[in-house]
CSV table of C-alpha atoms in Angstrom, one decimal:
chain,number,residue,atom,x,y,z
A,1289,UNK,CA,16.0,13.8,2.7
A,1290,UNK,CA,12.5,14.2,3.6
A,1291,UNK,CA,10.0,11.4,2.9
A,1292,UNK,CA,6.4,11.7,1.8
A,1293,UNK,CA,4.4,13.7,4.3
A,1294,UNK,CA,0.6,13.9,4.7
A,1295,UNK,CA,-1.6,16.1,6.7
A,1296,UNK,CA,-3.5,16.2,8.8
A,1297,UNK,CA,-2.5,12.9,10.5
A,1298,UNK,CA,-5.9,12.5,12.2
A,1299,UNK,CA,-9.3,14.1,11.0
A,1300,UNK,CA,-12.6,13.7,12.7
A,1301,UNK,CA,-15.5,15.1,10.9
A,1302,UNK,CA,-19.3,14.9,10.9
A,1303,UNK,CA,-21.3,13.1,8.3
A,1304,UNK,CA,-22.2,15.5,5.5
A,1305,UNK,CA,-19.1,17.7,5.8
A,1306,UNK,CA,-16.4,18.1,3.2
A,1307,UNK,CA,-12.7,17.2,4.0
A,1308,UNK,CA,-9.4,17.9,2.3
A,1309,UNK,CA,-6.4,15.6,2.7
A,1310,UNK,CA,-3.0,16.8,1.7
A,1311,UNK,CA,0.0,14.9,0.3
A,1312,UNK,CA,3.6,16.3,-0.2
A,1313,UNK,CA,5.5,13.8,-2.2
A,1314,UNK,CA,9.3,13.4,-2.3
A,1315,UNK,CA,10.8,16.2,-4.3
A,1316,UNK,CA,11.4,15.1,-7.8
A,1317,UNK,CA,9.1,12.3,-7.9
A,1318,UNK,CA,6.8,12.5,-10.9
A,1319,UNK,CA,4.3,9.8,-9.9
A,1320,UNK,CA,1.7,10.3,-7.0
A,1321,UNK,CA,-0.7,7.7,-5.7
A,1322,UNK,CA,-3.7,7.8,-3.3
A,1323,UNK,CA,-4.8,4.6,-1.6
A,1324,UNK,CA,-7.3,3.9,1.1
A,1325,UNK,CA,-7.2,1.3,3.9
A,1326,UNK,CA,-10.5,0.7,5.7
A,1327,UNK,CA,-10.6,-1.1,9.0
A,1328,UNK,CA,-9.9,-4.7,8.6
A,1329,UNK,CA,-9.6,-4.3,4.8
A,1330,UNK,CA,-6.8,-4.4,2.5
A,1331,UNK,CA,-5.2,-1.5,0.7
A,1332,UNK,CA,-7.3,-0.1,-2.2
A,1333,UNK,CA,-6.2,2.1,-5.1
A,1334,UNK,CA,-7.9,5.5,-5.6
A,1335,UNK,CA,-6.2,7.6,-8.0
A,1336,UNK,CA,-2.7,8.0,-9.8
A,1337,UNK,CA,-0.9,11.0,-11.1
A,1338,UNK,CA,2.0,10.8,-13.6
A,1339,UNK,CA,3.6,14.0,-14.7
A,1340,UNK,CA,1.4,16.2,-16.7
A,1341,UNK,CA,-0.7,13.3,-17.9
A,1342,UNK,CA,-4.4,13.0,-17.2
A,1343,UNK,CA,-4.7,11.1,-13.9
A,1344,UNK,CA,-6.0,7.6,-13.6
A,1345,UNK,CA,-9.1,8.0,-11.6
A,1346,UNK,CA,-10.4,4.4,-12.0
A,1347,UNK,CA,-10.3,3.7,-8.2
A,1348,UNK,CA,-12.3,6.6,-6.9
A,1349,UNK,CA,-15.3,5.0,-5.3
A,1350,UNK,CA,-17.8,7.8,-6.1
A,1351,UNK,CA,-18.1,11.2,-7.5
A,1352,UNK,CA,-17.9,12.6,-4.0
A,1353,UNK,CA,-14.2,11.9,-4.3
A,1354,UNK,CA,-11.8,14.1,-6.3
A,1355,UNK,CA,-8.1,14.8,-6.2
A,1356,UNK,CA,-5.8,17.3,-7.9
A,1357,UNK,CA,-2.2,17.8,-8.0
A,1358,UNK,CA,-0.9,21.3,-8.4
A,1359,UNK,CA,2.3,22.1,-10.2
A,1360,UNK,CA,3.3,18.5,-10.4
A,1361,UNK,CA,3.9,18.4,-6.6
A,1362,UNK,CA,1.4,18.7,-3.8
A,1363,UNK,CA,-1.8,16.7,-4.1
A,1364,UNK,CA,-5.1,17.2,-2.3
A,1365,UNK,CA,-7.8,14.6,-2.0
A,1366,UNK,CA,-11.2,15.9,-1.4
A,1367,UNK,CA,-14.2,14.1,-0.1
A,1368,UNK,CA,-17.5,15.9,-0.3
A,1369,UNK,CA,-20.5,15.1,1.8
A,1370,UNK,CA,-18.7,12.6,3.9
A,1371,UNK,CA,-20.3,9.3,4.8
A,1372,UNK,CA,-19.4,6.8,7.7
A,1373,UNK,CA,-18.2,4.3,5.2
A,1374,UNK,CA,-15.6,6.9,4.2
A,1375,UNK,CA,-13.8,6.3,7.5
A,1376,UNK,CA,-10.4,4.8,6.6
A,1377,UNK,CA,-6.7,5.6,6.5
A,1378,UNK,CA,-5.9,7.5,3.4
A,1379,UNK,CA,-2.4,6.8,2.2
A,1380,UNK,CA,-0.3,8.6,-0.4
A,1381,UNK,CA,2.8,7.3,-2.1
A,1382,UNK,CA,5.2,8.8,-4.7
A,1383,UNK,CA,7.7,7.3,-7.0
A,1384,UNK,CA,10.5,8.7,-9.1
A,1385,UNK,CA,9.0,7.2,-12.2
A,1386,UNK,CA,5.6,5.6,-12.6
A,1387,UNK,CA,4.7,2.2,-13.7
A,1388,UNK,CA,6.9,-0.9,-13.2
A,1389,UNK,CA,10.0,1.0,-12.8
A,1390,UNK,CA,8.8,3.0,-9.8
A,1391,UNK,CA,9.5,1.8,-6.3
A,1392,UNK,CA,6.8,3.5,-4.1
A,1393,UNK,CA,7.5,5.4,-1.0
A,1394,UNK,CA,4.5,5.8,1.3
A,1395,UNK,CA,3.4,8.7,3.6
A,1396,UNK,CA,2.3,8.0,7.1
A,1397,UNK,CA,-1.4,8.3,6.2
A,1398,UNK,CA,-4.3,10.4,7.3
A,1399,UNK,CA,-6.8,8.5,9.6
A,1400,UNK,CA,-10.3,9.9,8.7
A,1401,UNK,CA,-13.2,9.3,11.0
A,1402,UNK,CA,-16.6,10.3,10.0
A,1403,UNK,CA,-19.1,10.4,12.9
B,141,UNK,CA,-11.9,-14.8,-6.3
B,142,UNK,CA,-9.4,-12.0,-5.4
B,143,UNK,CA,-6.8,-11.2,-8.1
B,144,UNK,CA,-4.0,-11.4,-5.4
B,145,UNK,CA,-4.1,-14.1,-2.9
B,146,UNK,CA,-1.8,-14.4,0.0
B,147,UNK,CA,-1.1,-17.2,2.5
B,148,UNK,CA,-1.2,-17.6,5.3
B,149,UNK,CA,-3.4,-14.9,6.6
B,150,UNK,CA,-1.9,-15.1,10.0
B,151,UNK,CA,1.5,-16.6,11.1
B,152,UNK,CA,3.2,-16.9,14.5
B,153,UNK,CA,6.7,-18.1,14.9
B,154,UNK,CA,9.4,-18.4,17.5
B,155,UNK,CA,12.4,-16.1,17.2
B,156,UNK,CA,15.0,-17.8,14.9
B,157,UNK,CA,12.6,-19.6,12.7
B,158,UNK,CA,12.5,-19.5,9.0
B,159,UNK,CA,9.3,-17.8,7.6
B,160,UNK,CA,7.7,-18.1,4.2
B,161,UNK,CA,4.8,-16.0,3.0
B,162,UNK,CA,3.2,-16.8,-0.3
B,163,UNK,CA,1.5,-14.7,-2.9
B,164,UNK,CA,-0.4,-15.9,-6.1
B,165,UNK,CA,-2.0,-13.7,-8.6
B,166,UNK,CA,-4.2,-14.2,-11.6
B,167,UNK,CA,-3.5,-11.1,-13.8
B,168,UNK,CA,-0.7,-10.1,-16.1
B,169,UNK,CA,1.8,-7.8,-14.2
B,170,UNK,CA,4.7,-5.7,-14.9
B,171,UNK,CA,6.2,-6.1,-11.3
B,172,UNK,CA,5.4,-7.4,-7.9
B,173,UNK,CA,5.9,-5.5,-4.7
B,174,UNK,CA,6.4,-6.8,-1.1
B,175,UNK,CA,5.4,-4.2,1.5
B,176,UNK,CA,5.8,-4.2,5.3
B,177,UNK,CA,3.2,-2.4,7.5
B,178,UNK,CA,4.0,-2.0,11.1
B,179,UNK,CA,1.4,-1.7,14.0
B,180,UNK,CA,1.7,2.1,13.8
B,181,UNK,CA,0.5,1.9,10.3
B,182,UNK,CA,3.6,3.1,8.4
B,183,UNK,CA,4.2,1.2,5.1
B,184,UNK,CA,7.6,0.4,3.8
B,185,UNK,CA,8.5,-1.0,0.5
B,186,UNK,CA,10.7,-4.1,0.9
B,187,UNK,CA,11.1,-5.3,-2.7
B,188,UNK,CA,10.0,-4.7,-6.2
B,189,UNK,CA,10.7,-7.5,-8.6
B,190,UNK,CA,9.7,-8.6,-12.0
B,191,UNK,CA,11.9,-11.7,-12.2
B,192,UNK,CA,14.1,-14.0,-10.3
B,193,UNK,CA,15.3,-13.3,-6.8
B,194,UNK,CA,16.2,-10.5,-4.6
B,195,UNK,CA,17.9,-10.4,-1.2
B,196,UNK,CA,18.1,-7.7,1.4
B,197,UNK,CA,19.6,-8.6,4.7
B,198,UNK,CA,17.5,-11.5,6.2
B,199,UNK,CA,14.8,-11.0,3.6
B,200,UNK,CA,14.6,-12.8,0.3
B,201,UNK,CA,12.0,-12.5,-2.3
B,202,UNK,CA,11.4,-14.8,-5.3
B,203,UNK,CA,9.0,-14.6,-8.2
B,204,UNK,CA,8.0,-17.2,-10.9
B,205,UNK,CA,6.3,-15.3,-13.6
B,206,UNK,CA,5.1,-18.4,-15.5
B,207,UNK,CA,3.4,-19.8,-12.3
B,208,UNK,CA,2.2,-16.3,-11.1
B,209,UNK,CA,3.6,-16.8,-7.7
B,210,UNK,CA,5.9,-15.1,-5.3
B,211,UNK,CA,7.3,-15.9,-2.0
B,212,UNK,CA,8.8,-13.7,0.8
B,213,UNK,CA,11.2,-15.5,3.1
B,214,UNK,CA,12.6,-14.2,6.4
B,215,UNK,CA,15.6,-16.1,7.8
B,216,UNK,CA,16.5,-16.1,11.5
B,217,UNK,CA,13.3,-14.3,12.3
B,218,UNK,CA,13.2,-11.7,15.1
B,219,UNK,CA,10.4,-10.1,17.1
B,220,UNK,CA,11.0,-6.8,15.4
B,221,UNK,CA,9.9,-8.6,12.1
B,222,UNK,CA,6.3,-8.7,13.6
B,223,UNK,CA,4.2,-6.8,11.1
B,224,UNK,CA,1.7,-7.2,8.3
B,225,UNK,CA,3.4,-8.2,5.0
B,226,UNK,CA,1.5,-7.3,1.9
B,227,UNK,CA,1.9,-8.4,-1.7
B,228,UNK,CA,0.9,-6.0,-4.4
B,229,UNK,CA,1.0,-6.6,-8.2
B,230,UNK,CA,1.6,-3.8,-10.6
B,231,UNK,CA,-0.7,-3.8,-13.6
B,232,UNK,CA,-1.4,-0.2,-14.6
B,233,UNK,CA,-2.1,0.4,-10.9
B,234,UNK,CA,-1.3,-1.6,-7.7
B,235,UNK,CA,-3.7,-4.5,-6.7
B,236,UNK,CA,-3.1,-5.5,-3.2
B,237,UNK,CA,-3.3,-8.8,-1.3
B,238,UNK,CA,-5.1,-8.8,2.0
B,239,UNK,CA,-1.8,-9.2,3.9
B,240,UNK,CA,-0.1,-11.7,6.2
B,241,UNK,CA,0.0,-10.8,9.9
B,242,UNK,CA,3.3,-12.1,11.3
B,243,UNK,CA,4.0,-12.4,15.0
B,244,UNK,CA,7.5,-13.5,16.1
B,245,UNK,CA,7.8,-14.4,19.8
B,246,UNK,CA,11.1,-14.4,21.7
């Protein structure tokens, strides 16, 4: 079956522009996660959706970052007024269940470059 | 101090060697994950464990909850094992270690 897919695979944008990154989780997975990996840095949690519950937004670095998950499936991560420090690989993962029971399956990532 | 510490940061080995990567953490966890990230950037989940030991092929992962420590072992290492290995602990979200870059030479 299909794995987690993300689009676009690469995005180059100018400072100050808004960007939208898309994640299609594995069908039937109730949990969806967004992570960020900056150059030379480790992975960083951004946001977690579990079913119809309110998302855990505790990892979002600023109010320029937001995410939504429509119909419990596809998710969009939006970065407004991008800054150069937003340049990173943005990774999405999904799991059949959330929490400790859920092995996470990662998408290929979107490489964002802010000029 | 990071909540998740991995050692070593970098590791080189000759093909066939036995590899150990260590992970220590300082928070209460519900599970621990070992992930593999290849040079192309893709991440694959290797293990998720909350106690004891798991084995998959040449890979073995162990965890000691009391000591807050986990190890990932690779037996009979091969150049295709070259990757970054990342430890992540599951609290109510994943907290990642900074990874161990492994290079296995023929």
